[in-house]
């Protein structure tokens, strides 16, 4: 998600072309992959993978054991000096260090980027409108007309990207709010409500479908049909049978 937002920022705000973006593409893909592999292997070596409510993830085992950080925090009121966790000692700390802190840092970065993009697109739209109002088209001035056409084309291309970027960020936030609350409750040695676990498991599994819906929403709006089910059928035909000739799907 961060890599996607960086691409939006470079293209929309700083005017990077496709060739320049390809020059840093290896970093946009390589850094997330390296981070994922690094934390996954480290958790495996440290024996952190155990049953964790709705999935198998970084968690202490047994589930009700007392981790080392709790013993140290409550050393004056606790008789325990050594943890009784057989696996995943202080796993909650690793949950936040390996996942939730980077996750919410990424969400904060995405929100910041989207706010920057919104300001850029809105400023561009205001300048375009001001130019149209104050400078009526001079049909004899080919350069002026071409310049206005270029501005209009740039606005047409960036506005959908702005909208889609906002939707991606909102979908990202919606998916991870419930798991974060769940792990935050567990961090303070409390038991999360079962319904919160259900929401967490359901929303994590919905990340893919949300991204798919956002990706195809622009195409869906552009299909010239009267009813939503006709648009849906046309979209499915174009995506599933793209190699064949199908009528009824006209984009503008």
GROMACS .gro file of N, CA and C in nm, residues 164-245:
model
  246
  164UNK      N    1  -0.944   0.695  -0.644
  164UNK     CA    2  -0.910   0.556  -0.617
  164UNK      C    3  -0.811   0.545  -0.503
  165UNK      N    4  -0.716   0.637  -0.494
  165UNK     CA    5  -0.620   0.634  -0.385
  165UNK      C    6  -0.686   0.652  -0.250
  166UNK      N    7  -0.784   0.742  -0.243
  166UNK     CA    8  -0.858   0.764  -0.118
  166UNK      C    9  -0.933   0.637  -0.079
  167UNK      N   10  -0.995   0.572  -0.176
  167UNK     CA   11  -1.070   0.449  -0.148
  167UNK      C   12  -0.977   0.338  -0.099
  168UNK      N   13  -0.860   0.326  -0.160
  168UNK     CA   14  -0.764   0.224  -0.115
  168UNK      C   15  -0.724   0.249   0.030
  169UNK      N   16  -0.698   0.374   0.065
  169UNK     CA   17  -0.658   0.408   0.201
  169UNK      C   18  -0.771   0.377   0.300
  170UNK      N   19  -0.894   0.411   0.263
  170UNK     CA   20  -1.009   0.383   0.351
  170UNK      C   21  -1.031   0.233   0.368
  171UNK      N   22  -1.016   0.158   0.259
  171UNK     CA   23  -1.029   0.012   0.268
  171UNK      C   24  -0.922  -0.049   0.356
  172UNK      N   25  -0.801   0.002   0.344
  172UNK     CA   26  -0.688  -0.043   0.426
  172UNK      C   27  -0.718  -0.019   0.573
  173UNK      N   28  -0.772   0.098   0.604
  173UNK     CA   29  -0.805   0.134   0.742
  173UNK      C   30  -0.916   0.046   0.797
  174UNK      N   31  -1.021   0.024   0.716
  174UNK     CA   32  -1.135  -0.055   0.761
  174UNK      C   33  -1.096  -0.198   0.793
  175UNK      N   34  -1.004  -0.255   0.716
  175UNK     CA   35  -0.965  -0.395   0.735
  175UNK      C   36  -0.890  -0.415   0.867
  176UNK      N   37  -0.805  -0.319   0.904
  176UNK     CA   38  -0.714  -0.344   1.016
  176UNK      C   39  -0.754  -0.278   1.147
  177UNK      N   40  -0.866  -0.207   1.153
  177UNK     CA   41  -0.905  -0.141   1.277
  177UNK      C   42  -0.945  -0.243   1.384
  178UNK      N   43  -1.021  -0.346   1.345
  178UNK     CA   44  -1.067  -0.444   1.443
  178UNK      C   45  -0.954  -0.535   1.494
  179UNK      N   46  -0.867  -0.588   1.408
  179UNK     CA   47  -0.753  -0.666   1.462
  179UNK      C   48  -0.663  -0.584   1.553
  180UNK      N   49  -0.646  -0.456   1.522
  180UNK     CA   50  -0.561  -0.372   1.607
  180UNK      C   51  -0.622  -0.355   1.746
  181UNK      N   52  -0.751  -0.331   1.751
  181UNK     CA   53  -0.819  -0.317   1.881
  181UNK      C   54  -0.809  -0.447   1.960
  182UNK      N   55  -0.824  -0.560   1.890
  182UNK     CA   56  -0.815  -0.690   1.957
  182UNK      C   57  -0.679  -0.711   2.021
  183UNK      N   58  -0.573  -0.687   1.944
  183UNK     CA   59  -0.437  -0.707   1.996
  183UNK      C   60  -0.402  -0.604   2.104
  184UNK      N   61  -0.460  -0.486   2.094
  184UNK     CA   62  -0.436  -0.384   2.197
  184UNK      C   63  -0.497  -0.426   2.330
  185UNK      N   64  -0.614  -0.486   2.324
  185UNK     CA   65  -0.677  -0.537   2.447
  185UNK      C   66  -0.593  -0.648   2.508
  186UNK      N   67  -0.542  -0.738   2.422
  186UNK     CA   68  -0.460  -0.849   2.472
  186UNK      C   69  -0.328  -0.799   2.529
  187UNK      N   70  -0.277  -0.688   2.477
  187UNK     CA   71  -0.151  -0.634   2.527
  187UNK      C   72  -0.160  -0.597   2.675
  188UNK      N   73  -0.281  -0.563   2.720
  188UNK     CA   74  -0.303  -0.527   2.860
  188UNK      C   75  -0.364  -0.643   2.939
  189UNK      N   76  -0.338  -0.766   2.889
  189UNK     CA   77  -0.379  -0.888   2.960
  189UNK      C   78  -0.530  -0.899   2.982
  190UNK      N   79  -0.606  -0.844   2.890
  190UNK     CA   80  -0.752  -0.857   2.897
  190UNK      C   81  -0.799  -0.949   2.785
  191UNK      N   82  -0.919  -0.998   2.798
  191UNK     CA   83  -0.975  -1.090   2.699
  191UNK      C   84  -1.067  -1.012   2.604
  192UNK      N   85  -1.036  -1.010   2.475
  192UNK     CA   86  -1.121  -0.937   2.380
  192UNK      C   87  -1.256  -1.004   2.365
  193UNK      N   88  -1.362  -0.929   2.343
  193UNK     CA   89  -1.495  -0.988   2.323
  193UNK      C   90  -1.495  -1.080   2.202
  194UNK      N   91  -1.568  -1.192   2.207
  194UNK     CA   92  -1.573  -1.286   2.094
  194UNK      C   93  -1.619  -1.219   1.964
  195UNK      N   94  -1.713  -1.125   1.974
  195UNK     CA   95  -1.761  -1.058   1.853
  195UNK      C   96  -1.650  -0.980   1.784
  196UNK      N   97  -1.558  -0.925   1.864
  196UNK     CA   98  -1.446  -0.851   1.807
  196UNK      C   99  -1.353  -0.945   1.730
  197UNK      N  100  -1.337  -1.067   1.780
  197UNK     CA  101  -1.259  -1.167   1.707
  197UNK      C  102  -1.325  -1.203   1.574
  198UNK      N  103  -1.457  -1.213   1.576
  198UNK     CA  104  -1.530  -1.245   1.453
  198UNK      C  105  -1.511  -1.134   1.350
  199UNK      N  106  -1.527  -1.009   1.393
  199UNK     CA  107  -1.507  -0.896   1.302
  199UNK      C  108  -1.364  -0.893   1.247
  200UNK      N  109  -1.268  -0.923   1.334
  200UNK     CA  110  -1.129  -0.921   1.292
  200UNK      C  111  -1.103  -1.024   1.183
  201UNK      N  112  -1.148  -1.148   1.207
  201UNK     CA  113  -1.128  -1.253   1.108
  201UNK      C  114  -1.197  -1.225   0.976
  202UNK      N  115  -1.318  -1.170   0.984
  202UNK     CA  116  -1.395  -1.141   0.862
  202UNK      C  117  -1.332  -1.027   0.782
  203UNK      N  118  -1.292  -0.920   0.849
  203UNK     CA  119  -1.239  -0.804   0.777
  203UNK      C  120  -1.101  -0.830   0.718
  204UNK      N  121  -1.017  -0.908   0.788
  204UNK     CA  122  -0.887  -0.942   0.732
  204UNK      C  123  -0.904  -1.018   0.601
  205UNK      N  124  -1.001  -1.110   0.600
  205UNK     CA  125  -1.025  -1.190   0.480
  205UNK      C  126  -1.086  -1.107   0.366
  206UNK      N  127  -1.138  -0.988   0.397
  206UNK     CA  128  -1.204  -0.907   0.294
  206UNK      C  129  -1.110  -0.809   0.225
  207UNK      N  130  -0.982  -0.807   0.261
  207UNK     CA  131  -0.889  -0.711   0.200
  207UNK      C  132  -0.884  -0.727   0.048
  208UNK      N  133  -0.879  -0.850   0.002
  208UNK     CA  134  -0.870  -0.875  -0.142
  208UNK      C  135  -0.994  -0.829  -0.216
  209UNK      N  136  -1.113  -0.862  -0.164
  209UNK     CA  137  -1.236  -0.825  -0.234
  209UNK      C  138  -1.257  -0.674  -0.233
  210UNK      N  139  -1.216  -0.607  -0.126
  210UNK     CA  140  -1.227  -0.462  -0.121
  210UNK      C  141  -1.137  -0.397  -0.226
  211UNK      N  142  -1.013  -0.446  -0.236
  211UNK     CA  143  -0.922  -0.391  -0.337
  211UNK      C  144  -0.974  -0.417  -0.479
  212UNK      N  145  -1.034  -0.535  -0.498
  212UNK     CA  146  -1.090  -0.567  -0.630
  212UNK      C  147  -1.205  -0.474  -0.665
  213UNK      N  148  -1.294  -0.449  -0.569
  213UNK     CA  149  -1.408  -0.361  -0.593
  213UNK      C  150  -1.361  -0.219  -0.624
  214UNK      N  151  -1.260  -0.173  -0.553
  214UNK     CA  152  -1.207  -0.038  -0.577
  214UNK      C  153  -1.143  -0.031  -0.715
  215UNK      N  154  -1.069  -0.136  -0.751
  215UNK     CA  155  -0.999  -0.137  -0.880
  215UNK      C  156  -1.098  -0.130  -0.996
  216UNK      N  157  -1.207  -0.205  -0.985
  216UNK     CA  158  -1.303  -0.212  -1.096
  216UNK      C  159  -1.410  -0.104  -1.090
  217UNK      N  160  -1.413  -0.025  -0.983
  217UNK     CA  161  -1.519   0.075  -0.970
  217UNK      C  162  -1.515   0.179  -1.081
  218UNK      N  163  -1.394   0.217  -1.124
  218UNK     CA  164  -1.381   0.317  -1.230
  218UNK      C  165  -1.437   0.263  -1.362
  219UNK      N  166  -1.406   0.138  -1.395
  219UNK     CA  167  -1.460   0.078  -1.517
  219UNK      C  168  -1.611   0.064  -1.508
  220UNK      N  169  -1.659   0.030  -1.390
  220UNK     CA  170  -1.804   0.012  -1.370
  220UNK      C  171  -1.879   0.141  -1.399
  221UNK      N  172  -1.826   0.253  -1.353
  221UNK     CA  173  -1.892   0.382  -1.374
  221UNK      C  174  -1.892   0.423  -1.520
  222UNK      N  175  -1.794   0.378  -1.596
  222UNK     CA  176  -1.780   0.420  -1.735
  222UNK      C  177  -1.863   0.338  -1.832
  223UNK      N  178  -1.922   0.228  -1.786
  223UNK     CA  179  -2.001   0.143  -1.875
  223UNK      C  180  -2.136   0.209  -1.903
  224UNK      N  181  -2.170   0.219  -2.030
  224UNK     CA  182  -2.294   0.285  -2.071
  224UNK      C  183  -2.409   0.183  -2.073
  225UNK      N  184  -2.467   0.160  -1.958
  225UNK     CA  185  -2.585   0.076  -1.944
  225UNK      C  186  -2.682   0.144  -1.849
  226UNK      N  187  -2.808   0.107  -1.858
  226UNK     CA  188  -2.911   0.174  -1.777
  226UNK      C  189  -2.921   0.118  -1.636
  227UNK      N  190  -2.898  -0.011  -1.620
  227UNK     CA  191  -2.919  -0.076  -1.491
  227UNK      C  192  -2.787  -0.132  -1.438
  228UNK      N  193  -2.778  -0.140  -1.304
  228UNK     CA  194  -2.653  -0.184  -1.243
  228UNK      C  195  -2.620  -0.328  -1.278
  229UNK      N  196  -2.723  -0.415  -1.292
  229UNK     CA  197  -2.693  -0.554  -1.323
  229UNK      C  198  -2.642  -0.569  -1.467
  230UNK      N  199  -2.688  -0.482  -1.556
  230UNK     CA  200  -2.635  -0.483  -1.692
  230UNK      C  201  -2.489  -0.438  -1.694
  231UNK      N  202  -2.458  -0.337  -1.613
  231UNK     CA  203  -2.319  -0.294  -1.602
  231UNK      C  204  -2.231  -0.405  -1.545
  232UNK      N  205  -2.283  -0.474  -1.442
  232UNK     CA  206  -2.207  -0.582  -1.381
  232UNK      C  207  -2.181  -0.694  -1.479
  233UNK      N  208  -2.282  -0.731  -1.558
  233UNK     CA  209  -2.267  -0.838  -1.656
  233UNK      C  210  -2.168  -0.797  -1.766
  234UNK      N  211  -2.174  -0.674  -1.809
  234UNK     CA  212  -2.081  -0.626  -1.910
  234UNK      C  213  -1.937  -0.626  -1.857
  235UNK      N  214  -1.921  -0.587  -1.731
  235UNK     CA  215  -1.788  -0.586  -1.671
  235UNK      C  216  -1.733  -0.728  -1.659
  236UNK      N  217  -1.815  -0.821  -1.615
  236UNK     CA  218  -1.771  -0.960  -1.602
  236UNK      C  219  -1.732  -1.019  -1.736
  237UNK      N  220  -1.813  -0.989  -1.841
  237UNK     CA  221  -1.781  -1.040  -1.975
  237UNK      C  222  -1.648  -0.984  -2.024
  238UNK      N  223  -1.626  -0.856  -2.000
  238UNK     CA  224  -1.503  -0.794  -2.051
  238UNK      C  225  -1.380  -0.846  -1.978
  239UNK      N  226  -1.392  -0.883  -1.849
  239UNK     CA  227  -1.277  -0.927  -1.771
  239UNK      C  228  -1.253  -1.077  -1.784
  240UNK      N  229  -1.360  -1.156  -1.788
  240UNK     CA  230  -1.346  -1.301  -1.794
  240UNK      C  231  -1.325  -1.352  -1.936
  241UNK      N  232  -1.382  -1.279  -2.033
  241UNK     CA  233  -1.373  -1.323  -2.172
  241UNK      C  234  -1.316  -1.211  -2.257
  242UNK      N  235  -1.204  -1.156  -2.211
  242UNK     CA  236  -1.144  -1.041  -2.277
  242UNK      C  237  -1.089  -1.075  -2.416
  243UNK      N  238  -1.067  -1.205  -2.442
  243UNK     CA  239  -1.011  -1.244  -2.571
  243UNK      C  240  -1.118  -1.261  -2.678
  244UNK      N  241  -1.244  -1.252  -2.637
  244UNK     CA  242  -1.354  -1.276  -2.731
  244UNK      C  243  -1.428  -1.147  -2.760
  245UNK      N  244  -1.505  -1.148  -2.866
  245UNK     CA  245  -1.585  -1.031  -2.904
  245UNK      C  246  -1.720  -1.039  -2.834
   0.00000   0.00000   0.00000
